[in-house]
Short mmCIF file of C-alpha atoms and ligand atoms in Angstrom, two decimals:
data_model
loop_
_atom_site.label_atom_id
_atom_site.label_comp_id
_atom_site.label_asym_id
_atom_site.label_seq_id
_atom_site.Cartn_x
_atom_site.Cartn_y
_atom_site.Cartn_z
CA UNK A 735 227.10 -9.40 -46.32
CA UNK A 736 227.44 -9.01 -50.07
CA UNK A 737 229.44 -12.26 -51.87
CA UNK A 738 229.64 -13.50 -54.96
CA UNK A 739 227.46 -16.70 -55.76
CA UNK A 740 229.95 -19.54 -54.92
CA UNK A 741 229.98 -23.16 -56.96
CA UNK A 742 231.84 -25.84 -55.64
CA UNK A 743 233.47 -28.28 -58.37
CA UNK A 744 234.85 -31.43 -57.82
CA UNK A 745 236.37 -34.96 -59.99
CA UNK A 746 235.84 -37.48 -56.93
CA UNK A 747 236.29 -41.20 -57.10
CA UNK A 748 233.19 -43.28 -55.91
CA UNK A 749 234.79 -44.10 -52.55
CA UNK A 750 235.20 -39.71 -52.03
CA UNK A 751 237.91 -39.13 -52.94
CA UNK A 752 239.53 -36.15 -55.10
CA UNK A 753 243.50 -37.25 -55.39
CA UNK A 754 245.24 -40.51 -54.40
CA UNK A 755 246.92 -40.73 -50.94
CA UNK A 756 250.05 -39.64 -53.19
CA UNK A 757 248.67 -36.42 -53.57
CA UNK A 758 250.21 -35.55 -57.03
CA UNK A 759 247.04 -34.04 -58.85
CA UNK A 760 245.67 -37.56 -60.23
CA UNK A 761 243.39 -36.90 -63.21
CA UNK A 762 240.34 -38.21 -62.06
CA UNK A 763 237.65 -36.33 -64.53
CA UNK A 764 237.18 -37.43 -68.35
CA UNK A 765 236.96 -35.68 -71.75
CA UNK A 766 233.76 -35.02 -71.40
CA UNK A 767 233.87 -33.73 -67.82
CA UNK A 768 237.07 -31.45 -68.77
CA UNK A 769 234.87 -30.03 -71.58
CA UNK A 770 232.10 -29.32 -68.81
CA UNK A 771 234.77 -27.70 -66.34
CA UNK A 772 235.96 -25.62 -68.79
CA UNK A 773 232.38 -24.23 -69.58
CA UNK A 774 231.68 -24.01 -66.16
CA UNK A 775 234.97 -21.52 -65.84
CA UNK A 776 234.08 -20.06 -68.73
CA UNK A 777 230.90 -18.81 -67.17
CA UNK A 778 232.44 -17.40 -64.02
CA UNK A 779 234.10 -14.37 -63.08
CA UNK A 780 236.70 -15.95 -60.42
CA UNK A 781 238.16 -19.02 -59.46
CA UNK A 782 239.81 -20.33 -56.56
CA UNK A 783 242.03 -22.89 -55.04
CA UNK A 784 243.62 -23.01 -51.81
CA UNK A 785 246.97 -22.76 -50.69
CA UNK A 786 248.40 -26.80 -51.07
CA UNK A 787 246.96 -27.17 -53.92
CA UNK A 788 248.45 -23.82 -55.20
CA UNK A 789 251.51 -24.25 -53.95
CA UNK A 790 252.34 -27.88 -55.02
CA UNK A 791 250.59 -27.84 -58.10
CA UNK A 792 250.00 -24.18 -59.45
CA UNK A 793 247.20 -25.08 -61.53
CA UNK A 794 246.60 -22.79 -64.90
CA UNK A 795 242.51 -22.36 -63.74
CA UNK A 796 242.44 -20.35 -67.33
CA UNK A 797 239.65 -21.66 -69.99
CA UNK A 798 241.28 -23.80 -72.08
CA UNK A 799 238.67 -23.63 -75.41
CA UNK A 800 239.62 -20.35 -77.35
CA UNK A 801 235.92 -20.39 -78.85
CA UNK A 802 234.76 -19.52 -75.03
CA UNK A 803 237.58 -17.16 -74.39
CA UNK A 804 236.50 -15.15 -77.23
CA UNK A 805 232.99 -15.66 -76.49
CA UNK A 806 233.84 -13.89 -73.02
CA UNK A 807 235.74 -10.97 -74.71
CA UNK A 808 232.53 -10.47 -76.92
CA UNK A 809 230.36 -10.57 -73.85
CA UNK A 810 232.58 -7.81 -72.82
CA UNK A 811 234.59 -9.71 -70.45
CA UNK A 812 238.28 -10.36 -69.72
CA UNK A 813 239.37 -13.34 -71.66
CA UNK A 814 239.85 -15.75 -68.22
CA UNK A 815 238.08 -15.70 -64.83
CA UNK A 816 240.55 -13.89 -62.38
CA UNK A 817 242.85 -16.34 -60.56
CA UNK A 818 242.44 -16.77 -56.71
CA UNK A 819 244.56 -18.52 -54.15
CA UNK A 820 244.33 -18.69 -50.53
CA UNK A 821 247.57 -19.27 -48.95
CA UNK A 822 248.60 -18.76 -45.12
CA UNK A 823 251.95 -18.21 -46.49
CA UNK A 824 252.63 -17.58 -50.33
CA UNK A 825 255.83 -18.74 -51.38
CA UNK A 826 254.35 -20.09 -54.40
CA UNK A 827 256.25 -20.32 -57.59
CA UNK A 828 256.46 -17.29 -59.63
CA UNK A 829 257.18 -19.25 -62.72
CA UNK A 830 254.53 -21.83 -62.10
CA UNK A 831 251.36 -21.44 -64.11
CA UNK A 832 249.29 -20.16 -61.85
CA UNK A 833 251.12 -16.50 -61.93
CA UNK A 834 251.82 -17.45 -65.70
CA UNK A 835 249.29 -18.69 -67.16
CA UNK A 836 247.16 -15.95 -69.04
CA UNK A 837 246.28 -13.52 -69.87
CA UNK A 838 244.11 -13.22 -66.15
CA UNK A 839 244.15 -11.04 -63.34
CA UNK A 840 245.85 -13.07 -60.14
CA UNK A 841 245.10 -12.71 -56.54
CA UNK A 842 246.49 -14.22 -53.64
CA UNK A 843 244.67 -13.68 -49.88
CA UNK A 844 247.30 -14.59 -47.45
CA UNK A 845 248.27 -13.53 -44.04
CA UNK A 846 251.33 -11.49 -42.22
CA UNK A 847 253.47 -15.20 -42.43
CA UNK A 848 253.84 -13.80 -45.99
CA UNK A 849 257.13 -12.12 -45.71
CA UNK A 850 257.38 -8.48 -47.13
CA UNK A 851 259.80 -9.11 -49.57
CA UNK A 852 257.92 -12.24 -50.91
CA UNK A 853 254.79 -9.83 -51.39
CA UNK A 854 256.90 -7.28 -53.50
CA UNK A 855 258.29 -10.12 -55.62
CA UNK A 856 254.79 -11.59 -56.55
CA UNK A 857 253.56 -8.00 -56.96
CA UNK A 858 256.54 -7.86 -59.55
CA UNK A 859 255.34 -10.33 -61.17
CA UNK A 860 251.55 -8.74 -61.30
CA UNK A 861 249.87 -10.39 -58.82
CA UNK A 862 248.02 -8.68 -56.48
CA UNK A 863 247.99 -10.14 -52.76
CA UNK A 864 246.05 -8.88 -49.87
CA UNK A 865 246.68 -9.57 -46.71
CA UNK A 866 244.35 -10.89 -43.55
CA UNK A 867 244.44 -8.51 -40.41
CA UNK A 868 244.37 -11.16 -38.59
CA UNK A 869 247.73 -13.37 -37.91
CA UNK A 870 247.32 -16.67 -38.77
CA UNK A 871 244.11 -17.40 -40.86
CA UNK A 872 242.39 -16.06 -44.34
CA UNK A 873 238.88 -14.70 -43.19
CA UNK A 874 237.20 -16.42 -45.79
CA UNK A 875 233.67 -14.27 -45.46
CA UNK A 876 235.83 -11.23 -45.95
CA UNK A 877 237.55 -12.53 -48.64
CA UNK A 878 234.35 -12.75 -50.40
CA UNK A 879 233.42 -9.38 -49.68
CA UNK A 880 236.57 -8.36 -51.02
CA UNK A 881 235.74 -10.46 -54.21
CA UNK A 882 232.36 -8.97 -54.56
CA UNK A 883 233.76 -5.24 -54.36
CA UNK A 884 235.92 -6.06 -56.86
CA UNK A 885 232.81 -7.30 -59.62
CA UNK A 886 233.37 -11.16 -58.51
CA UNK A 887 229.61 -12.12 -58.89
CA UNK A 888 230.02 -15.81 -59.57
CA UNK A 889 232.92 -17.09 -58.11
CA UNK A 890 234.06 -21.47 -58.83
CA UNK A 891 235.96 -22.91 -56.17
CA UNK A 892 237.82 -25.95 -57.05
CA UNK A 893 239.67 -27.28 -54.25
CA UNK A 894 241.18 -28.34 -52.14
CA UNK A 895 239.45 -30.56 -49.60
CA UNK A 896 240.97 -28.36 -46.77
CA UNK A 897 239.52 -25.03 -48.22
CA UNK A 898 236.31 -26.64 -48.93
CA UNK A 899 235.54 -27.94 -45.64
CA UNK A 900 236.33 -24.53 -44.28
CA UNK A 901 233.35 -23.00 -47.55
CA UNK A 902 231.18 -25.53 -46.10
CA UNK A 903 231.90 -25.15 -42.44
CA UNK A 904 230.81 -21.61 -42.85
CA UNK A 905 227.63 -21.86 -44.86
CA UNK A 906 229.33 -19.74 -48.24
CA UNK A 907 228.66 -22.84 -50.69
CA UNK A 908 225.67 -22.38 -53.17
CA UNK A 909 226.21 -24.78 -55.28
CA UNK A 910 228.45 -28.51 -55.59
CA UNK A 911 228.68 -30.17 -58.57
CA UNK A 912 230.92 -33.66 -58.38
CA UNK A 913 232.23 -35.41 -61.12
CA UNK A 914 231.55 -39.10 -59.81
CA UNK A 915 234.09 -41.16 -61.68
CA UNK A 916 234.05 -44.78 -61.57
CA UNK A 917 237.27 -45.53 -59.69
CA UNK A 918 238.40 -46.25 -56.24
CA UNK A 919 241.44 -45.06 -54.86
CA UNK A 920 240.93 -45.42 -51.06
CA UNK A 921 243.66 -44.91 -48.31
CA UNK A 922 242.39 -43.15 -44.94
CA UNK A 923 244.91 -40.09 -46.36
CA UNK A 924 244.00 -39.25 -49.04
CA UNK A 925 242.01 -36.24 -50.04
CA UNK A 926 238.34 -36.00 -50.14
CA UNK A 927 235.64 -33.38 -50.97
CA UNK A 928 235.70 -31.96 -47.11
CA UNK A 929 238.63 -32.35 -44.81
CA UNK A 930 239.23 -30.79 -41.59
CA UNK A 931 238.00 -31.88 -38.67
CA UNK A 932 234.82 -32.97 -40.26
CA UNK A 933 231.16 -31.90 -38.88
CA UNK A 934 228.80 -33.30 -36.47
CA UNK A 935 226.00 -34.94 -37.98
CA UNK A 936 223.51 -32.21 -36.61
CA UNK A 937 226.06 -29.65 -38.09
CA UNK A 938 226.72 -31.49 -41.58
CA UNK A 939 225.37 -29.50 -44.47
CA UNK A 940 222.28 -30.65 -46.01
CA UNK A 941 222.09 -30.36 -49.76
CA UNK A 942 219.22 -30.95 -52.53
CA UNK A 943 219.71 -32.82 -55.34
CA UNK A 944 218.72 -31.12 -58.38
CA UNK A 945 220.24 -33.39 -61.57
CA UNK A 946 222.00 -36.68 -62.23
CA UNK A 947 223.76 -36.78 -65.65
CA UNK A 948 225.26 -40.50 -66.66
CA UNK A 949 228.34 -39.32 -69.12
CA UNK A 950 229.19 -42.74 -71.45
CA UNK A 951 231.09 -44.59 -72.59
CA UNK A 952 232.97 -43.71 -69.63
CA UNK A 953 230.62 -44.41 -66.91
CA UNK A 954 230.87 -41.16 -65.08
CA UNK A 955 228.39 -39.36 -63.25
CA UNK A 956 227.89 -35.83 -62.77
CA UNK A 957 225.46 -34.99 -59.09
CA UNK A 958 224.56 -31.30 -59.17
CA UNK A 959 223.45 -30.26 -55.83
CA UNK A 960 221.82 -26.75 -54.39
CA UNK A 961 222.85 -25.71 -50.66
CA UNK A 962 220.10 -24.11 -49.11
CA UNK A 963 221.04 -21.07 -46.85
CA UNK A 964 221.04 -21.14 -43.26
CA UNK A 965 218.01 -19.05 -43.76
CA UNK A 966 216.01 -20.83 -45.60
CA UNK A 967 216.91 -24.34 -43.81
N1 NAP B 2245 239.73 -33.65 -57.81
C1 NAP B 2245 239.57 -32.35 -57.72
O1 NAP B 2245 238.57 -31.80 -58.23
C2 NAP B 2245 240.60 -31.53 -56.99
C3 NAP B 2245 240.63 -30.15 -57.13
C4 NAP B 2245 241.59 -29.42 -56.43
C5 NAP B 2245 242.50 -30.07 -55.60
N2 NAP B 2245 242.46 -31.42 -55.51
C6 NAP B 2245 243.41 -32.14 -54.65
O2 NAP B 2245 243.28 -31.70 -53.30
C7 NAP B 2245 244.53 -31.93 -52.63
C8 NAP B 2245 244.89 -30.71 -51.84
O3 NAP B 2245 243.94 -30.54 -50.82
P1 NAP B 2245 244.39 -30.08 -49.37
O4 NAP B 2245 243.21 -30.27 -48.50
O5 NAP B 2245 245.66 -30.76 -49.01
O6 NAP B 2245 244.75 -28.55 -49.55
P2 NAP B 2245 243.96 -27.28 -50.12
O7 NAP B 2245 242.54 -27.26 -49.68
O8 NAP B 2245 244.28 -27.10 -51.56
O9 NAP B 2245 244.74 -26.14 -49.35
C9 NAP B 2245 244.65 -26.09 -47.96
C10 NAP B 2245 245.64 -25.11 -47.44
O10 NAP B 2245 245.27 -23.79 -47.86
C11 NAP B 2245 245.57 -22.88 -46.84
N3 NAP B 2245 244.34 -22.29 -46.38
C12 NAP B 2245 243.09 -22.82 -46.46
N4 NAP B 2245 242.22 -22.00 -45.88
C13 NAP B 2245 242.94 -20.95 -45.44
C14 NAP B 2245 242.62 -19.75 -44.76
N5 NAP B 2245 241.36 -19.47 -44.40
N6 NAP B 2245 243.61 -18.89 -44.46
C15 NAP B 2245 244.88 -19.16 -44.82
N7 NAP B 2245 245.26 -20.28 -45.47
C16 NAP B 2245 244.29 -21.13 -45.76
C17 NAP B 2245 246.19 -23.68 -45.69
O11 NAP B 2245 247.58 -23.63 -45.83
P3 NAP B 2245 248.57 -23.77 -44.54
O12 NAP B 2245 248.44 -25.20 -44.11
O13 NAP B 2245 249.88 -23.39 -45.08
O14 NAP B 2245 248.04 -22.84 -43.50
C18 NAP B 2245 245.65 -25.06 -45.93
O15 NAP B 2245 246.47 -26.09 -45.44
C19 NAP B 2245 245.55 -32.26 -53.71
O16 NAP B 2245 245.83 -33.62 -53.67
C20 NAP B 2245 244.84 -31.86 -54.99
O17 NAP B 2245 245.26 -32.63 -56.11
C21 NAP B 2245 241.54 -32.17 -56.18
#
């Protein structure tokens, strides 16, 4: 199967988790880390979110620095990363920033819960959405395909915990990078870096550590880790 090369970034508190059991978006990254992310989407040609954290918080996911945006249009490339969400249904909110903010291509992978008329109206508003043959799920190893076909070669998911659970589960992570900031914000429901039913420990992904980075004053830490494939476990 062709895919894109898929990175995994994260702001997680030192107790695992990346929002408070409120689940409004908390900022947990700093300055500096913000500076990093936007680098990081900078040098990508996609990135993704799924559907909760679309729908409730329609993130912008467009590089924020205009010295890198026109740093990408001199490389030859569109001035933001195309937009992704995964969504079993997509009522998102057309005037939200994710189907504002720009100028990026947008693209939604959702299923047939997506009612037609919904589909015309987000294709109104420019977005393109394609739709799983299957009923109720996103095949996620498609999707990538998908991605790949259309020039996605590197391809920054940020989150959920749901949706990144489900990269893990099925062995399409390359690369995690966390954000380790030094804060706690517990409670059994709130989000961490994999959700879901959570993995056996003969099943759980094995990683390799390849940097530590200390970020002061603000105590941060940023883990970079590699993913081996199943191939070459
Ligand atoms: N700190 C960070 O770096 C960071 C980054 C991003 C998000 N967050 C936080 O993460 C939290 C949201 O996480 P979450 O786990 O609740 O949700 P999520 O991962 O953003 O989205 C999960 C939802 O996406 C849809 N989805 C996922 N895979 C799908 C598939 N294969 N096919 C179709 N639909 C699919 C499902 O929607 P349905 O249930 O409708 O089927 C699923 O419930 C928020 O609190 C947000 O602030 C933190």
């Amino acid at each position: 199967m062709l895919r894109p090369y898929v990175l995994v970034n994260v702001a997680m508190t030192v107790d695992g988790k990346i929002d408070s059991a409120a689940r409004r978006g908390a900022t947990i990254s700093s300055a500096t880390d913000k500076r990093r992310v936007d680098e990081l989407r900078a040098s990508v040609d996609a990135v993704l979110v799924g559907g909760k954290t679309l729908l409730n918080e329609s993130p912008k996911l467009t590089v924020r620095n205009p010295a890198l945006r026109r740093e990408r249009l001199e490389r030859g490339l569109p001035e933001n990363p195309m937009k992704v969400g995964v969504v079993s249904v997509a009522n998102l909110d057309l005037d939200g920033d994710f189907v504002r903010a720009g100028p990026a291509e947008r693209l939604i992978f959702t299923t047939r819960r997506t009612s037609p008329e919904q589909i015309v109206r987000l294709e109104k508003a420019g977005v393109q959405v394609f739709v799983s043959r299957g009923s109720e799920r996103v095949d996620l190893g498609e999707m990538l395909e998908t991605l790949h076909r259309l020039g996605v070669r590197r391809l920054l998911v940020e989150g959920g915990g749901t949706i990144l659970a489900e990269f893990f589960r099925l062995g399409l992570v390359d690369e995690l990078s966390i954000y380790l900031a030094p804060r706690l914000f517990g409670g059994a429901t709130a989000p961490t870096l994999a959700d879901g039913p959570g993995f056996l420990p003969n099943q759980a992904p094995r990683l390799t550590l390849v940097s530590v980075e200390r970020f002061d004053p603000e105590g941060g830490i940023l883990l970079r880790y590699l993913i081996p494939s199943p191939s070459t476990l």
